[in-house]
GROMACS .gro file of C-alpha atoms in nm:
model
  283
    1UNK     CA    1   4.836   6.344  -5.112
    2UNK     CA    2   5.115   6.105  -5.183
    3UNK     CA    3   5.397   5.990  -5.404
    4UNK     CA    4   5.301   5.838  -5.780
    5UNK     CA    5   5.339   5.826  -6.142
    6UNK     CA    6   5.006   5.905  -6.286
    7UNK     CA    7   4.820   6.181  -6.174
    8UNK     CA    8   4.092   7.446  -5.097
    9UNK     CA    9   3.897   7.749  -5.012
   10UNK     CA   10   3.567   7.613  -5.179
   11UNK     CA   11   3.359   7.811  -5.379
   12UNK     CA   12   3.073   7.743  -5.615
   13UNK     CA   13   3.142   7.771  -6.006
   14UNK     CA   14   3.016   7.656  -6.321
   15UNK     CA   15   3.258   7.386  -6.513
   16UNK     CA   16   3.291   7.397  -6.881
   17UNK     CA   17   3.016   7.202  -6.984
   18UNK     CA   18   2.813   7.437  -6.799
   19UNK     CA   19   2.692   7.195  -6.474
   20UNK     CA   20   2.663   7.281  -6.170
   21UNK     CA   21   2.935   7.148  -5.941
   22UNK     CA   22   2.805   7.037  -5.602
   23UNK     CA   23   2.919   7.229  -5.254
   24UNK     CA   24   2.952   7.080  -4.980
   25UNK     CA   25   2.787   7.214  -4.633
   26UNK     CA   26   2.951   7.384  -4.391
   27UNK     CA   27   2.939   7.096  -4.124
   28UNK     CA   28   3.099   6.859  -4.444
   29UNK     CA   29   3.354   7.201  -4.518
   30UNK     CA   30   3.462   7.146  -4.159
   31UNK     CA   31   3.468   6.803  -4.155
   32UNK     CA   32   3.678   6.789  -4.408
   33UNK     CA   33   3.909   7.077  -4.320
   34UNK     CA   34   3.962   6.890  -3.964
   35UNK     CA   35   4.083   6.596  -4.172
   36UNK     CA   36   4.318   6.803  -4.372
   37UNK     CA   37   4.473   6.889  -4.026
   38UNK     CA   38   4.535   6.556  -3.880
   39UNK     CA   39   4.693   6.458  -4.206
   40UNK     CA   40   4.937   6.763  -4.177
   41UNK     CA   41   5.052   6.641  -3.854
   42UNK     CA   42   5.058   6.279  -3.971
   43UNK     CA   43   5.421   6.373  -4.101
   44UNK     CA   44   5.555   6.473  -3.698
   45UNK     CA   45   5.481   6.089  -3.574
   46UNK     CA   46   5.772   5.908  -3.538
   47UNK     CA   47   5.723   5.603  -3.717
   48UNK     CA   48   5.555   5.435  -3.969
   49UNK     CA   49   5.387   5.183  -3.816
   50UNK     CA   50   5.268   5.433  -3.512
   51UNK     CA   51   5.109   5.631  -3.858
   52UNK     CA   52   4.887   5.380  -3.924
   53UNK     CA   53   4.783   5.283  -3.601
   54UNK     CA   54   4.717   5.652  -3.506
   55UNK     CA   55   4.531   5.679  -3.832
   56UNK     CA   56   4.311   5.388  -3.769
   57UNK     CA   57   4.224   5.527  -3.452
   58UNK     CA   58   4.131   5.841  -3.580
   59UNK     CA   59   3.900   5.723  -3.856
   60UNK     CA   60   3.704   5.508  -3.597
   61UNK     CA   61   3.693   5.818  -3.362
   62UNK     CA   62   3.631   6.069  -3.544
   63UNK     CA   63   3.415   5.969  -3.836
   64UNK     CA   64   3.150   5.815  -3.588
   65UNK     CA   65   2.803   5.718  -3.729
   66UNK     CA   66   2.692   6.024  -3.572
   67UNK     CA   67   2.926   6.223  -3.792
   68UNK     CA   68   2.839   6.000  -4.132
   69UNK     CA   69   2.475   6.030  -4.110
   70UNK     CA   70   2.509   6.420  -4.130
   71UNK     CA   71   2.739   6.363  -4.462
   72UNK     CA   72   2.613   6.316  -4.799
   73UNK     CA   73   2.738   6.002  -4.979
   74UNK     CA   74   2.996   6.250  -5.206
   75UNK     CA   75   3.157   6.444  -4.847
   76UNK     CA   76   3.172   6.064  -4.654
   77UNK     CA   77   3.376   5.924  -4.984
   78UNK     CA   78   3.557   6.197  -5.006
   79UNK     CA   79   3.656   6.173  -4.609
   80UNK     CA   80   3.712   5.797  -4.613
   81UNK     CA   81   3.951   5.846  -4.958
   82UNK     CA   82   4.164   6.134  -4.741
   83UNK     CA   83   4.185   5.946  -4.442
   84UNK     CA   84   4.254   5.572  -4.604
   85UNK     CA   85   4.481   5.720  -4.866
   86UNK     CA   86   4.700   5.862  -4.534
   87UNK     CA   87   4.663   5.493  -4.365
   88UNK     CA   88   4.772   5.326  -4.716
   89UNK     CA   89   5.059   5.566  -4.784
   90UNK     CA   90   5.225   5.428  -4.421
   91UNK     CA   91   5.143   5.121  -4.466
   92UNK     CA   92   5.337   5.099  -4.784
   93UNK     CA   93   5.625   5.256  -4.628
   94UNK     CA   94   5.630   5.034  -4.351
   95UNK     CA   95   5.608   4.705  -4.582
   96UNK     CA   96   5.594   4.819  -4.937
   97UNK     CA   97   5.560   4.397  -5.041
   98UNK     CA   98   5.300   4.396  -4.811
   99UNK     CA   99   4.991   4.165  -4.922
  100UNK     CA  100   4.764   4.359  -4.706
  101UNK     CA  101   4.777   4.666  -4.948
  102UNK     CA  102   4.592   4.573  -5.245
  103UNK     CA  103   4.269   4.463  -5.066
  104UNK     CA  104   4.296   4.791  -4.845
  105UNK     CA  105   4.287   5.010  -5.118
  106UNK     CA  106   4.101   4.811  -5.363
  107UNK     CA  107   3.811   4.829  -5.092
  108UNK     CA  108   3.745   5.235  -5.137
  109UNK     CA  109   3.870   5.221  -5.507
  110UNK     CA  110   3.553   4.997  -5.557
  111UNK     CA  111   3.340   5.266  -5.378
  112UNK     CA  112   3.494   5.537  -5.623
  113UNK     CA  113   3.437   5.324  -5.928
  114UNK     CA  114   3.085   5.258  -5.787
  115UNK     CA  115   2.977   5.618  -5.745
  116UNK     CA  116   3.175   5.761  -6.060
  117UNK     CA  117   2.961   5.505  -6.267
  118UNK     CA  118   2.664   5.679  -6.137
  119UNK     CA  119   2.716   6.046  -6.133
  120UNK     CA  120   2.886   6.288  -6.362
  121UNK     CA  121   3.233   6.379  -6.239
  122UNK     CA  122   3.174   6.769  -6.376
  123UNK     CA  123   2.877   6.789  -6.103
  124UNK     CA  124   3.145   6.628  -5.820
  125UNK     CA  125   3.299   6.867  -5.563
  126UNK     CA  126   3.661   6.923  -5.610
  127UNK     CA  127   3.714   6.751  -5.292
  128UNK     CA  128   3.589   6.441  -5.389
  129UNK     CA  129   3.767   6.476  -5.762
  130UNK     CA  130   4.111   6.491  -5.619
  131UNK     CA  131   4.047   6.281  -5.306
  132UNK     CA  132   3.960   6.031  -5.562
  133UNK     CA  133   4.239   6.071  -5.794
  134UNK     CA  134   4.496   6.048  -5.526
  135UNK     CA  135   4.314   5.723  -5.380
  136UNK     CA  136   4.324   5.545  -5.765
  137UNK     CA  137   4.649   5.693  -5.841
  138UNK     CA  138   4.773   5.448  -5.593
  139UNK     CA  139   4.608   5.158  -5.668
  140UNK     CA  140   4.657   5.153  -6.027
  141UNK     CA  141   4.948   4.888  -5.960
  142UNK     CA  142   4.665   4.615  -5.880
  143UNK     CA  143   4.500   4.729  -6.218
  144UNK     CA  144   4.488   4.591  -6.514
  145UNK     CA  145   4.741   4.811  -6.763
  146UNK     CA  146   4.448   4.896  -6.977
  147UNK     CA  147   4.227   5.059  -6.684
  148UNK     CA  148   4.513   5.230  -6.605
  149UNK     CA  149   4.610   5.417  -6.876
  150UNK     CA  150   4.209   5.500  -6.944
  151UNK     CA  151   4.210   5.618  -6.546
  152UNK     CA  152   4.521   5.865  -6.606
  153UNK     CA  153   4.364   5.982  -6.906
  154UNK     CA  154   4.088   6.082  -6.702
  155UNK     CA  155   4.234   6.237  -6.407
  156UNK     CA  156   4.447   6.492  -6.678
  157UNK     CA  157   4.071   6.617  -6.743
  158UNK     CA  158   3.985   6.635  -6.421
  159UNK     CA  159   4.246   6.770  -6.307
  160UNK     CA  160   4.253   7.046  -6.580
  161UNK     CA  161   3.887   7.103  -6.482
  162UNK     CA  162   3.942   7.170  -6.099
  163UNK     CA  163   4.252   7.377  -6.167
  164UNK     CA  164   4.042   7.562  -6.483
  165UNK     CA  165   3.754   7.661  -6.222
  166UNK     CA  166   3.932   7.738  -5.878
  167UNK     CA  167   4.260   7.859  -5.980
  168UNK     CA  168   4.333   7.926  -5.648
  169UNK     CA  169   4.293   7.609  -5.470
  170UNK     CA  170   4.602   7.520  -5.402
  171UNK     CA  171   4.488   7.095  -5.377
  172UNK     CA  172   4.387   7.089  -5.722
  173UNK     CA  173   4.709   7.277  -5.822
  174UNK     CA  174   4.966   7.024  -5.645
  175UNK     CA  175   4.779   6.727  -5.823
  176UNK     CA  176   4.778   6.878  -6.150
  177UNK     CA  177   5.131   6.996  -6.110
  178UNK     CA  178   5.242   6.650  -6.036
  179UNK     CA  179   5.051   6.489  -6.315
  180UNK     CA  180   5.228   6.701  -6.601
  181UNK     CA  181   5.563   6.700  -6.434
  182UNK     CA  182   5.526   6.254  -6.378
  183UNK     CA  183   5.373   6.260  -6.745
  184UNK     CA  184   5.556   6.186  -7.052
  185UNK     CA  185   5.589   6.485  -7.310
  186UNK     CA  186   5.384   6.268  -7.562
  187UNK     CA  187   5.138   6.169  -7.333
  188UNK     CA  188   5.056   6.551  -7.247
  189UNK     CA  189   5.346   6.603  -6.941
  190UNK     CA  190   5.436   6.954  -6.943
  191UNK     CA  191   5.755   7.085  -6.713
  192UNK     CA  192   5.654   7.471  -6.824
  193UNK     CA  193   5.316   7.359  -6.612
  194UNK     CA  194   5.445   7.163  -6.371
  195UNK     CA  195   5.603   7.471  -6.244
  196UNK     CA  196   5.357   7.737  -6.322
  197UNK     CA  197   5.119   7.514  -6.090
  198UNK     CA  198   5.376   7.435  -5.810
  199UNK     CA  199   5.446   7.795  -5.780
  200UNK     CA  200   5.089   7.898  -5.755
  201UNK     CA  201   4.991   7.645  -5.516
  202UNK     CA  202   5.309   7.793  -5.300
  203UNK     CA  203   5.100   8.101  -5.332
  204UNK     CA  204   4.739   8.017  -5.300
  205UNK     CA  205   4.804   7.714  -5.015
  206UNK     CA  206   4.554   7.799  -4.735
  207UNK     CA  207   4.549   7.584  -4.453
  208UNK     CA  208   4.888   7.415  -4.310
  209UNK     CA  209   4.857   7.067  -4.515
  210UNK     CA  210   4.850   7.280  -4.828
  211UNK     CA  211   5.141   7.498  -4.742
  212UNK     CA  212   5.337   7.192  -4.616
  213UNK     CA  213   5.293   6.997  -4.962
  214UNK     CA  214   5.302   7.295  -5.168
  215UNK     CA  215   5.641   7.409  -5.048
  216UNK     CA  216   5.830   7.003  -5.054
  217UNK     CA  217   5.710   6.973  -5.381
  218UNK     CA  218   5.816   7.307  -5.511
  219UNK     CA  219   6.101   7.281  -5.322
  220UNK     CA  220   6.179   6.937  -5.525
  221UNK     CA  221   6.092   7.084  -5.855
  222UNK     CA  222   6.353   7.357  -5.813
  223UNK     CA  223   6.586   7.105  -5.704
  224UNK     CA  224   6.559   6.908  -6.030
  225UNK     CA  225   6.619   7.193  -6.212
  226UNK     CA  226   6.926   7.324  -6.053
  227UNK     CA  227   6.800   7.558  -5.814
  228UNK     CA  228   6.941   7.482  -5.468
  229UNK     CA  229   6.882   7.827  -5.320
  230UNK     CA  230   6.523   7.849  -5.407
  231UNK     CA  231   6.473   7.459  -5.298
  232UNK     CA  232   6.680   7.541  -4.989
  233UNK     CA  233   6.382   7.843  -4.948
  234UNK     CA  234   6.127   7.630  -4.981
  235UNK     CA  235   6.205   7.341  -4.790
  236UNK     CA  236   6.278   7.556  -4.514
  237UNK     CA  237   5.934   7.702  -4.523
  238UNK     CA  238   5.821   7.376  -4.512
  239UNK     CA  239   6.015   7.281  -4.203
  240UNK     CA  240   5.865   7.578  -4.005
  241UNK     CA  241   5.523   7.428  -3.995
  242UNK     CA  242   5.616   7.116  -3.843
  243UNK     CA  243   5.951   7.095  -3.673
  244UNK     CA  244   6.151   6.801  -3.632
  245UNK     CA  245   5.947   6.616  -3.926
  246UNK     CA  246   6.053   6.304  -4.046
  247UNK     CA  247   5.981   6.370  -4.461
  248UNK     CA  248   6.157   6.705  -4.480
  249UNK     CA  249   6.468   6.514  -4.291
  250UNK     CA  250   6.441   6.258  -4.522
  251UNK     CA  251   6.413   6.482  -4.833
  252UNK     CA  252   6.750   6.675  -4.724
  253UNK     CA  253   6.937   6.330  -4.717
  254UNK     CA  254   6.798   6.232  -5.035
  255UNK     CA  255   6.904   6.560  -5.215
  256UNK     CA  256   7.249   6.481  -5.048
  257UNK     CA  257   7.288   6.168  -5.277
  258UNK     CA  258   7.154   6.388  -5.554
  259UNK     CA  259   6.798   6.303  -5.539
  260UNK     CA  260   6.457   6.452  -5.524
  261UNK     CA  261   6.146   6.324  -5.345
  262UNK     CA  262   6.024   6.291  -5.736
  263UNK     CA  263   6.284   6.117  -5.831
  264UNK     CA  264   6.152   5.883  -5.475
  265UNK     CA  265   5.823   5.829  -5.633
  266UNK     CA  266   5.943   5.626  -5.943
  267UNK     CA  267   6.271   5.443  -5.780
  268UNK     CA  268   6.173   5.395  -5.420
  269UNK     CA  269   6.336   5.100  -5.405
  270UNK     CA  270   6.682   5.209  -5.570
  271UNK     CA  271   6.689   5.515  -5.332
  272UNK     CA  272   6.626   5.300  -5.082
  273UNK     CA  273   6.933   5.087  -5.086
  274UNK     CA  274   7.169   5.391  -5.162
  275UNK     CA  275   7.054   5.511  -4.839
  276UNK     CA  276   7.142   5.197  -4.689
  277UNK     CA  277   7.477   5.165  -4.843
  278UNK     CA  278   7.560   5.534  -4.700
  279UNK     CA  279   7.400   5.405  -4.347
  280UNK     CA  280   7.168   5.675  -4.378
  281UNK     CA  281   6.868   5.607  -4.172
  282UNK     CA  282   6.526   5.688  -4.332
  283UNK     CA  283   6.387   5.808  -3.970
   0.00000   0.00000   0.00000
């Protein structure tokens, strides 16, 4: 899960139009949950650049042909969007101009588009829903304006769907949190939401990569409304999963210029140079 403008304990439900949505196995639950990990601890490397090489690596080792011929299309997606998404998101912040980008995430975007043409989204595991999401969120730069809109138009309804049927999975809640907090108020962004949702996914986060995010992003939200104590709280809480992390070090010098990793997502590049003015490094 990453920066951008537009926006898990699994358990079988009905959606609103009454389909079926598909589970995964237990071999793809713990496939996926082992991905989940190495993304939490993705944030404790040292450098960009080692982030995507360590990523890489991991994707070739890990999701072996042995592993993919035990996943169905839907769980293998939704591992490749997690683990590219991860690889992308360093790779940006290594060389945000970078021409490699757009064909790297372009490549699984196409598989998304691909599959989504074929198969209902209200029959897709959540999983794959917000894996997906994430994945387009970020390429919607390379997009034509048009797509885009009509894609975050979509993900709102997804979004509301996963969060509408497992209330307490705490992925669906950070995506749908960040959607109506990044939204505009007449294009359906809601700050009363935003925070109802970062507070329960503070509350319902599971596994460490859900408490992690939960807790920055709440933390953030509280600190754009004026709440250092609580941010202070729950950045902290963050920082006691994972030590010595480079984000949560660079969120704390951030909010010591005044601004929030949100505020990051939509003015990278100003941030960027205030930091370097105040020869703050962003390691």
């Amino acid at each position: 899960m990453t920066f951008k403008r537009f926006f898990l304990s699994v358990m079988t439900v009905f959606f609103a139009d009454g389909l079926f949505c598909a589970e995964f196995s237990d071999y793809e639950k713990n496939i996926i949950e082992q991905i989940q990990e190495f993304r939490f601890f993705t944030r404790a490397i040292q450098s960009a650049d080692e982030a995507v090489s360590k990523i890489a690596e991991y994707r070739t080792s890990f999701l072996t042909a042995d592993v993919r011929k035990n996943l169905s299309e839907e769980a293998e997606l939704t591992a490749d969007n997690l683990l590219i998404l991860e690889q992308y998101n360093y790779m940006y912040e290594a060389a945000p101009k970078s021409p490699e980008l757009e064909p790297f995430i372009k490549a699984q975007y196409e598989k998304i588009d691909a599959y989504n043409a074929a198969h209902e989204q209200a029959e897709c595991n959540p999983y794959y829903v917000l894996s997906s999401g994430d994945l387009i969120n970020s390429t919607m730069q390379f997009l034509p304006q048009g797509t885009a809109i009509k894609l975050g138009l979509q993900e709102k309804k997804n979004y509301d769907a996963v969060v509408a049927n497992y209330p307490d999975f705490a992925f669906g809640l950070i995506n749908a949190a960040l959607w109506y907090y990044f939204a505009p108020a007449i294009g359906g962004g809601s700050n009363t939401k935003a925070h109802s949702y970062f507070s329960r996914a503070v509350e319902c986060a599971s596994n460490n990569y859900e408490k992690f995010y939960a807790s920055v992003y709440y933390s953030q939200f509280l600190f754009e409304n004026n709440d250092s104590e609580a941010c202070e709280k729950y950045l902290s809480q963050a920082e006691s999963l994972l030590p010595n992390n480079r984000w949560t070090l660079l969120i704390r010098r951030m909010n010591k210029l005044s601004y929030s990793v949100l505020d990051y997502s939509n003015n990278r590049e100003k941030i960027d140079r205030k930091l370097e003015e105040k020869g703050i490094s962003k390691n």
